[in-house]
Amino acid sequence: MMKKIFKIEKIAILFLVMVVGLSSCTKDLDITPQDDQDLLGEEFFASENAYKELLAGVYANLSLTGVDGPGSSNIDGLDAGTSQFGRVLLYLQTLSADQMIWSYENDPGTREIQRNIWSADDPIILGMFGRSHVTIAFANNFLRETTEAKLDAREVSASKRAEIATYRAEARLLRAMSYYYMMDLFGQANFSTEENEINEISEVYNRTQLFNFIESELKAIESDLLEPMATEHGRASKGVAWMILAKIYLNAEVYIGEAKYTECIDYCNKIIGGGYSLASNYLHNFMADNNTNSAASEIIFPLISDGTFTKNYGPTTVMTNGAVGSIEANGANIGVSAGGWGGAIRLREQFVALFDPSIYNNDTRNTIISGTRPRTITDISDRDQGYILEKYSSLTSTGAAGSDPGLTFSDTDFPLFRLADVYLMYAEAHLRGGAGANAADVANYINELRTRANNPQNNLTISDITLDFIIDERARELHWEAHRRQDLIRFGRFTGGSYNWAFKGNGTNGIALPNHLKLYPIPAASLASNPNLTQNTGY
């Protein structure tokens, strides 16, 4: 299936790699051209279509890792598997928590992440820090190339300038989103905008500074963004800006020590009123045609994956191939080779327990396969231990195969943000004291999710919905979507010993984690490149 919805191609990312190769915020990663073509120059801008191609390169960095196929990397010293944005985000938010186990602990960095024993030398942590800063550098470059002075010099038409205003807002949004993930995962970031010189050593923003910048930036660009549901698939609209704002407000007590649940509700209301609707089938969100099936109305922002044009070792390729069981060889069920990756991913038993009550037996969110497997994993290297999951598929909603003849690279876009999450955020923010929500709506939104999931317990009242219910329901609805670590931190269950899971802290049954693990360390390579960075406490 062809998914060229927004022109993310080799040439787009190639141009950006060449232009920002010396950007200070990524110099520790040594981003270098991997092609001997001429550097991007004024001749490129002879066509007014060049600006959209240049913007596509900013988006491309969220899916691609290099210019020479899915195994290439434009970051020296990091391979595609430890620097693909969606994949490292999944590892840091999900593999570090209570839902997933990666079998092959010789893969660099994975053992340390899933056992919560990481250090500043972990390549996955470096991959996330570096890839996010590459997006920031690409966005800054786009903004430098689209100033009024440059558009005047190139005699860009008035009609194109109106489009470029929208493009600029999108570049600023993608930059703000990168700072959001830096704020959440690291608590600080190298900070630069288009106003900084390319070779300038960046100043460093702390969590409060990042929070304030993200908030003000997303509000400033709102009027220039396209309306929700009015963009090409894969491009960011006002709905994405609202989603990031809702997220930072929901987590504001963690980030800046202030409750902003009313503001979270305000932006949830904006999203809910933006024309989105739940997919008719929960699993449509995780299939190869989720850009055209009923999920297209639910997914607010995807990370693009395509078995022909944007091949990558990103999260959906990992989770479709990795979810194939070593015993079951069930790859045909989800559109990959029969053996997949031989049992690479299994489930921690604490997640399985959330689906134990009989009301979840036929819940469509329950794609757990137990078979003859033991539920408990005592040896991570034994791929026959622990249950497996068939949530993600490389098949379409009609059962058609994906476009990769080798049955490896997924056509399934990763649903970074979707409406179901908004319903759950709305409910949580209300329970935490936010104003502006309607109690009846809280119950209705939860019941809509349960009705869609074919769950018989779909007539809950507001008295049935507690914070304990919400954290479990978020796991049932949003598992393997790169939210869990953030959720557990917000609920006070990630560090400490009040809630343990298998291999937490490197204990078979889990042990308490120290509080400093709520943040990841600043990579050693990044510290060496910018004297303004300081290591996070505890590392």
XYZ file of C-alpha atoms in Angstrom:
539
model
C 0.000 0.000 0.000
C 1.297 3.437 -0.930
C 1.370 6.066 1.773
C 2.906 9.174 0.203
C 0.585 11.456 2.081
C 3.205 14.045 2.837
C 6.364 14.007 0.776
C 8.841 12.507 3.224
C 11.575 11.229 0.947
C 15.327 10.780 0.799
C 15.899 14.162 -0.827
C 14.074 16.028 1.918
C 16.121 14.602 4.739
C 19.320 14.769 2.673
C 19.016 18.519 2.219
C 18.496 19.033 5.921
C 21.434 16.825 6.880
C 23.727 18.882 4.680
C 22.549 22.273 5.802
C 22.717 21.795 9.555
C 25.732 19.521 9.784
C 27.551 21.922 12.114
C 24.631 22.928 14.304
C 25.917 23.472 17.810
C 23.120 21.604 19.538
C 24.052 18.427 17.710
C 27.784 18.838 17.199
C 28.543 16.140 19.770
C 26.741 13.732 17.448
C 28.771 14.697 14.380
C 25.951 14.852 11.838
C 27.569 14.703 8.424
C 26.468 14.616 4.791
C 26.244 11.113 3.406
C 26.089 12.097 -0.236
C 28.481 13.972 -2.499
C 25.835 16.173 -4.113
C 26.146 19.944 -3.840
C 25.077 21.554 -0.598
C 21.653 23.111 -0.513
C 21.962 26.570 -2.067
C 19.888 29.375 -3.498
C 19.259 27.422 -6.693
C 17.155 25.025 -4.629
C 14.728 27.831 -3.822
C 14.170 28.713 -7.481
C 11.041 26.595 -7.177
C 8.495 27.773 -4.649
C 7.676 24.110 -3.980
C 11.075 23.877 -2.312
C 9.688 25.219 0.958
C 7.308 22.324 1.405
C 10.091 19.877 0.560
C 12.296 21.536 3.147
C 9.537 21.262 5.750
C 9.119 17.590 4.856
C 12.703 17.097 5.942
C 11.850 18.315 9.437
C 9.015 15.803 9.644
C 11.221 13.115 8.095
C 13.542 13.155 11.081
C 10.694 11.698 13.160
C 10.598 8.606 10.951
C 13.888 8.212 9.109
C 17.405 7.850 10.455
C 19.517 8.383 7.336
C 19.582 8.754 3.585
C 20.706 5.287 2.520
C 17.858 3.081 3.628
C 16.382 1.951 6.938
C 19.687 0.722 8.326
C 21.556 3.980 7.749
C 22.086 6.728 10.275
C 22.980 10.381 9.785
C 24.333 10.484 13.333
C 27.862 9.110 13.504
C 28.306 6.546 16.250
C 24.609 5.671 16.521
C 22.894 3.049 14.413
C 19.333 3.164 13.128
C 18.062 0.991 15.962
C 19.284 3.302 18.720
C 18.428 6.622 17.110
C 15.037 6.247 15.412
C 12.817 8.738 17.226
C 9.716 6.613 17.771
C 11.686 3.525 18.722
C 13.854 5.178 21.370
C 10.784 6.991 22.699
C 9.034 3.625 23.039
C 12.028 2.171 24.851
C 12.360 5.067 27.291
C 8.632 5.348 28.046
C 7.481 1.715 27.800
C 10.407 -0.707 28.029
C 11.511 1.060 31.217
C 8.180 0.309 32.892
C 5.802 -2.595 33.549
C 4.397 -3.676 30.183
C 7.148 -5.047 27.966
C 10.293 -7.203 28.041
C 12.915 -7.290 25.261
C 14.479 -10.749 24.917
C 17.779 -9.885 23.295
C 19.681 -8.131 26.034
C 22.859 -8.054 23.974
C 21.207 -5.309 21.881
C 23.009 -2.169 23.046
C 21.248 -0.358 25.847
C 18.137 -2.527 26.120
C 19.209 -4.509 29.197
C 19.921 -1.344 31.127
C 16.664 0.358 30.143
C 14.348 -2.536 30.987
C 16.113 -3.262 34.285
C 16.285 0.441 35.277
C 20.078 0.369 35.637
C 20.944 2.835 32.888
C 23.876 5.221 32.872
C 24.994 8.311 30.953
C 26.693 6.033 28.419
C 23.521 4.231 27.318
C 23.215 4.512 23.501
C 19.402 4.564 23.583
C 19.460 7.583 25.897
C 21.998 9.257 23.622
C 19.812 8.387 20.641
C 16.786 10.151 22.133
C 18.783 13.179 23.257
C 20.464 13.446 19.873
C 17.493 12.759 17.602
C 15.339 15.315 19.416
C 18.022 17.956 19.044
C 18.344 17.131 15.357
C 14.642 17.965 14.909
C 15.253 21.249 16.728
C 18.192 22.024 14.446
C 16.210 21.141 11.323
C 13.307 23.333 12.442
C 15.650 26.222 13.187
C 17.195 25.903 9.751
C 13.779 25.952 8.100
C 12.906 29.130 9.975
C 16.196 30.775 8.949
C 15.424 30.015 5.314
C 11.919 31.505 5.465
C 12.483 34.940 6.972
C 10.763 37.890 5.345
C 14.133 39.144 4.138
C 14.925 35.879 2.368
C 11.450 35.601 0.881
C 11.772 39.179 -0.383
C 15.157 38.475 -1.938
C 13.759 35.411 -3.686
C 10.642 37.303 -4.802
C 8.324 34.675 -3.361
C 4.709 35.220 -4.378
C 2.070 36.453 -1.963
C 0.055 33.233 -2.249
C 3.080 31.114 -1.413
C 3.932 33.355 1.533
C 0.556 32.542 3.063
C 1.408 28.844 2.836
C 4.875 29.445 4.220
C 3.360 31.118 7.280
C 1.635 27.816 8.008
C 4.837 25.884 7.312
C 6.723 28.087 9.749
C 4.104 27.421 12.438
C 4.485 23.684 11.849
C 8.267 23.887 12.152
C 7.894 25.772 15.426
C 5.419 23.145 16.644
C 7.806 20.286 15.850
C 10.550 22.160 17.666
C 8.279 22.681 20.680
C 7.332 18.993 20.640
C 11.012 18.052 20.764
C 11.524 20.356 23.714
C 8.478 18.741 25.356
C 10.089 15.317 25.206
C 13.403 16.731 26.426
C 11.596 18.356 29.355
C 9.779 15.144 30.195
C 12.688 12.707 29.846
C 15.743 14.773 30.789
C 14.483 17.897 32.581
C 16.780 20.124 30.506
C 17.903 20.693 26.932
C 20.372 22.567 24.799
C 18.250 25.547 23.828
C 18.463 27.381 20.540
C 16.138 29.035 18.058
C 16.592 30.408 14.570
C 18.002 33.549 16.183
C 21.123 31.687 17.304
C 24.186 31.304 15.125
C 24.702 27.797 13.765
C 28.079 27.272 15.454
C 27.104 28.955 18.700
C 27.390 26.955 21.931
C 23.836 26.608 23.169
C 22.574 27.858 26.463
C 20.718 25.279 28.529
C 17.080 25.578 29.602
C 15.844 23.853 32.754
C 12.387 22.325 33.145
C 10.643 25.541 34.121
C 12.206 27.469 31.248
C 11.296 24.718 28.797
C 7.731 24.576 30.130
C 7.301 28.323 29.715
C 8.788 28.295 26.211
C 6.641 25.372 25.018
C 3.500 26.945 26.447
C 4.096 30.388 24.964
C 5.323 29.056 21.618
C 2.340 26.784 21.016
C -0.091 29.538 21.916
C 1.720 32.003 19.640
C 1.490 29.800 16.554
C -2.066 28.546 16.993
C -3.674 30.988 14.564
C -1.224 30.058 11.791
C -1.788 26.309 12.036
C -4.411 24.514 9.987
C -7.640 23.409 11.626
C -7.909 19.868 13.018
C -8.791 17.276 10.357
C -7.904 19.782 7.608
C -4.303 18.722 6.951
C -2.636 16.051 4.888
C -2.108 12.887 6.874
C 1.154 13.209 8.768
C 1.143 16.992 9.100
C 0.506 18.797 12.369
C -2.605 20.904 12.909
C -3.949 22.980 15.767
C -5.040 19.698 17.337
C -1.409 18.648 17.839
C -0.553 21.951 19.517
C -3.575 21.560 21.794
C -2.540 17.993 22.616
C 0.967 18.977 23.684
C -0.465 21.792 25.808
C -2.940 19.390 27.439
C -0.038 17.017 28.143
C 2.192 19.611 29.768
C -0.696 20.873 31.887
C -1.639 17.342 33.017
C 1.966 16.775 34.113
C 2.647 20.316 35.357
C 2.961 19.259 38.996
C 5.818 16.954 37.951
C 7.438 19.518 35.662
C 7.101 22.803 37.568
C 5.431 21.960 40.876
C 2.163 23.694 39.974
C -1.272 22.172 39.351
C -2.718 23.137 35.988
C -5.566 20.643 35.653
C -8.112 23.299 34.698
C -5.893 24.323 31.794
C -5.607 20.654 30.813
C -9.389 20.374 30.694
C -9.614 23.559 28.623
C -7.373 22.087 25.936
C -9.012 18.661 26.101
C -12.282 20.448 25.382
C -10.689 22.148 22.379
C -9.508 18.825 20.995
C -12.832 17.088 21.635
C -14.577 19.934 19.832
C -12.128 19.782 16.948
C -13.957 17.181 14.869
C -12.087 14.039 15.949
C -14.004 10.836 16.672
C -13.141 7.379 17.946
C -12.323 4.695 15.409
C -15.178 2.249 15.052
C -12.787 -0.593 15.933
C -10.041 -0.194 18.537
C -7.570 -2.247 16.504
C -7.988 -0.034 13.414
C -5.609 2.367 15.203
C -2.801 -0.166 14.894
C -3.230 -1.486 11.343
C -1.467 -0.741 8.072
C -4.288 1.436 6.737
C -4.720 3.531 9.880
C -4.322 6.590 7.657
C -7.514 5.734 5.737
C -9.614 3.395 7.889
C -11.827 4.611 10.740
C -8.723 5.425 12.824
C -8.012 8.416 10.580
C -10.595 10.335 12.626
C -9.035 9.352 15.959
C -5.296 9.706 15.405
C -4.320 13.301 16.113
C -0.687 12.883 15.076
C 1.096 9.827 13.651
C 4.718 8.937 13.110
C 4.747 7.840 9.484
C 5.832 4.349 8.521
C 5.663 2.884 5.049
C 7.081 -0.369 3.726
C 8.068 1.288 0.440
C 8.878 4.978 0.887
C 9.667 5.476 4.567
C 11.111 2.137 5.595
C 12.429 2.363 9.123
C 13.194 0.290 12.174
C 10.704 2.355 14.109
C 8.191 1.343 16.761
C 5.592 -0.344 14.569
C 8.177 -2.392 12.673
C 9.656 -3.404 16.036
C 6.329 -4.263 17.637
C 4.879 -6.259 14.732
C 7.993 -8.351 14.190
C 8.907 -8.468 17.858
C 5.466 -9.578 19.050
C 5.611 -12.856 17.138
C 5.939 -15.663 19.660
C 8.860 -18.084 19.713
C 6.428 -20.971 20.212
C 3.440 -19.750 18.215
C 5.226 -18.452 15.071
C 2.078 -16.359 14.614
C 3.496 -13.812 12.190
C 0.879 -14.507 9.527
C -1.779 -13.201 11.931
C -0.214 -9.743 11.870
C 1.280 -9.588 8.377
C 4.959 -10.366 8.975
C 7.049 -13.479 8.381
C 5.855 -16.534 10.284
C 8.676 -16.470 12.811
C 9.005 -12.702 13.029
C 11.959 -11.829 15.218
C 11.737 -15.083 17.152
C 10.022 -13.883 20.303
C 11.773 -10.555 20.825
C 9.027 -8.955 22.956
C 6.937 -10.420 25.747
C 4.711 -9.125 28.529
C 5.496 -8.508 32.167
C 2.914 -10.267 34.334
C 1.793 -7.074 36.085
C 0.382 -5.817 32.802
C -1.301 -9.154 32.092
C -3.059 -8.949 35.459
C -4.952 -5.832 34.339
C -6.944 -8.039 31.978
C -7.588 -10.874 34.463
C -11.197 -10.028 35.416
C -13.701 -11.833 33.204
C -15.131 -8.575 31.870
C -11.942 -8.288 29.799
C -12.188 -11.722 28.205
C -13.760 -10.321 25.041
C -12.470 -6.776 25.346
C -10.917 -5.938 21.959
C -8.021 -4.236 23.733
C -7.076 -7.630 25.146
C -4.883 -9.164 22.448
C -2.834 -11.188 24.928
C -1.883 -14.725 23.873
C -1.127 -17.127 26.705
C -1.174 -20.547 25.060
C 0.920 -23.040 27.001
C 3.322 -20.368 28.186
C 4.148 -19.705 31.822
C 2.879 -16.296 32.803
C 5.923 -15.424 34.896
C 9.268 -14.602 33.325
C 12.144 -15.774 35.498
C 14.779 -15.777 32.748
C 14.616 -12.936 30.234
C 16.666 -14.914 27.708
C 14.074 -17.725 27.676
C 11.762 -16.530 24.901
C 9.188 -19.227 25.736
C 8.377 -17.604 29.079
C 5.787 -14.878 29.420
C 2.689 -14.087 27.376
C 2.770 -12.260 24.042
C 0.631 -9.558 22.430
C -0.952 -9.031 19.001
C -1.868 -5.348 19.257
C 0.003 -4.032 16.214
C -0.442 -5.481 12.740
C 1.112 -4.940 9.326
C -2.168 -6.001 7.713
C -4.910 -3.584 6.708
C -8.377 -3.561 8.243
C -9.573 -5.618 5.253
C -6.830 -8.204 5.706
C -4.597 -7.044 2.849
C -0.838 -7.366 3.151
C 1.467 -4.404 3.531
C 3.670 -3.066 0.758
C 6.999 -4.584 1.831
C 7.474 -7.849 -0.080
C 9.941 -8.977 2.556
C 7.213 -8.724 5.234
C 9.505 -6.802 7.571
C 8.930 -3.051 7.297
C 5.582 -1.928 8.593
C 3.043 0.253 6.799
C 1.425 1.007 10.160
C 1.824 4.557 11.401
C 2.582 4.911 15.098
C -0.291 6.779 16.822
C 1.729 9.257 18.864
C -1.406 11.141 19.954
C -5.017 9.986 19.674
C -8.440 10.984 20.931
C -8.839 8.112 23.404
C -5.956 9.559 25.406
C -7.749 12.924 25.490
C -10.857 11.315 27.001
C -8.729 9.736 29.723
C -6.822 12.972 30.382
C -10.112 14.867 30.681
C -11.332 12.396 33.289
C -8.089 12.421 35.258
C -7.786 16.202 35.286
C -11.360 16.413 36.623
C -10.622 13.899 39.385
C -7.495 15.862 40.322
C -9.542 18.997 40.897
C -9.523 20.748 37.542
C -12.495 22.980 36.768
C -14.503 23.065 33.562
C -15.313 19.387 33.110
C -18.781 17.925 33.276
C -19.048 14.871 35.531
C -21.559 13.271 33.185
C -19.149 13.771 30.279
C -16.362 12.104 32.254
C -18.463 8.970 32.628
C -19.691 9.168 29.038
C -16.162 9.360 27.616
C -14.992 6.355 29.639
C -18.098 4.419 28.658
C -17.535 5.277 25.000
C -14.078 3.716 25.188
C -15.492 0.615 26.840
C -18.370 0.323 24.408
C -15.933 0.590 21.498
C -13.848 -2.148 23.147
C -16.854 -4.482 23.489
C -16.508 -4.401 27.266
C -19.753 -5.263 29.099
C -18.922 -2.856 31.935
C -19.823 0.198 29.888
C -22.376 1.928 32.111
C -20.058 3.381 34.738
C -21.045 6.430 36.750
C -18.726 9.141 38.000
C -18.575 7.433 41.417
C -17.060 4.338 39.747
C -14.233 6.338 38.190
C -11.319 6.898 40.552
C -7.680 7.756 39.991
C -6.788 4.100 40.613
C -9.264 3.175 37.887
C -7.770 5.754 35.520
C -4.158 4.576 35.803
C -5.252 0.992 35.069
C -7.591 2.014 32.273
C -4.832 4.076 30.666
C -2.703 0.923 30.603
C -5.497 -1.127 29.046
C -6.256 1.510 26.421
C -2.808 2.957 25.685
C -0.313 0.149 26.302
C 2.717 0.061 23.996
C 2.024 3.651 22.885
C 4.918 5.316 24.766
C 2.998 6.780 27.715
C 3.530 4.404 30.644
C 6.648 5.804 32.337
C 5.173 9.304 32.267
C 1.894 8.009 33.702
C 3.561 6.054 36.510
C 5.644 9.085 37.499
C 2.554 11.308 37.606
C 0.796 8.750 39.832
C 3.816 8.351 42.129
C 4.366 4.709 41.171
C 7.527 4.724 39.062
C 10.158 5.246 41.744
C 9.961 4.030 45.310
C 8.579 0.628 46.239
C 4.836 1.172 46.518
C 4.387 -0.523 43.146
C 6.901 -3.037 41.837
C 6.994 -5.045 38.633
C 9.111 -7.860 37.262
C 12.769 -6.805 36.895
C 12.125 -3.300 38.184
C 15.482 -2.149 39.512
C 17.036 -5.424 38.307
C 15.191 -7.524 40.874
C 13.325 -10.556 39.540
C 10.188 -9.501 41.418
C 11.047 -5.821 41.384
C 12.640 -3.541 43.952
C 12.264 0.134 44.863
C 13.836 2.708 42.558
C 15.538 5.885 43.811
C 13.786 9.148 42.989
C 16.505 10.438 40.674
C 15.450 7.826 38.082
C 12.415 9.969 37.293
C 14.831 11.698 34.912
C 17.287 10.110 32.534
C 20.933 11.180 32.684
C 22.388 13.666 30.240
C 24.491 11.575 27.831
C 28.196 11.732 28.540
C 28.928 12.672 24.919
C 26.558 15.632 25.166
C 28.082 16.847 28.415
C 31.491 16.800 26.774
C 30.303 18.954 23.885
C 28.476 21.687 25.790
C 29.975 23.070 29.028
C 26.604 24.651 29.849
C 25.010 21.234 30.429
C 25.122 19.751 33.923
C 24.473 16.149 34.862
C 21.136 15.382 36.487
C 21.221 14.675 40.220
C 22.109 11.111 41.147
C 24.190 10.228 38.099
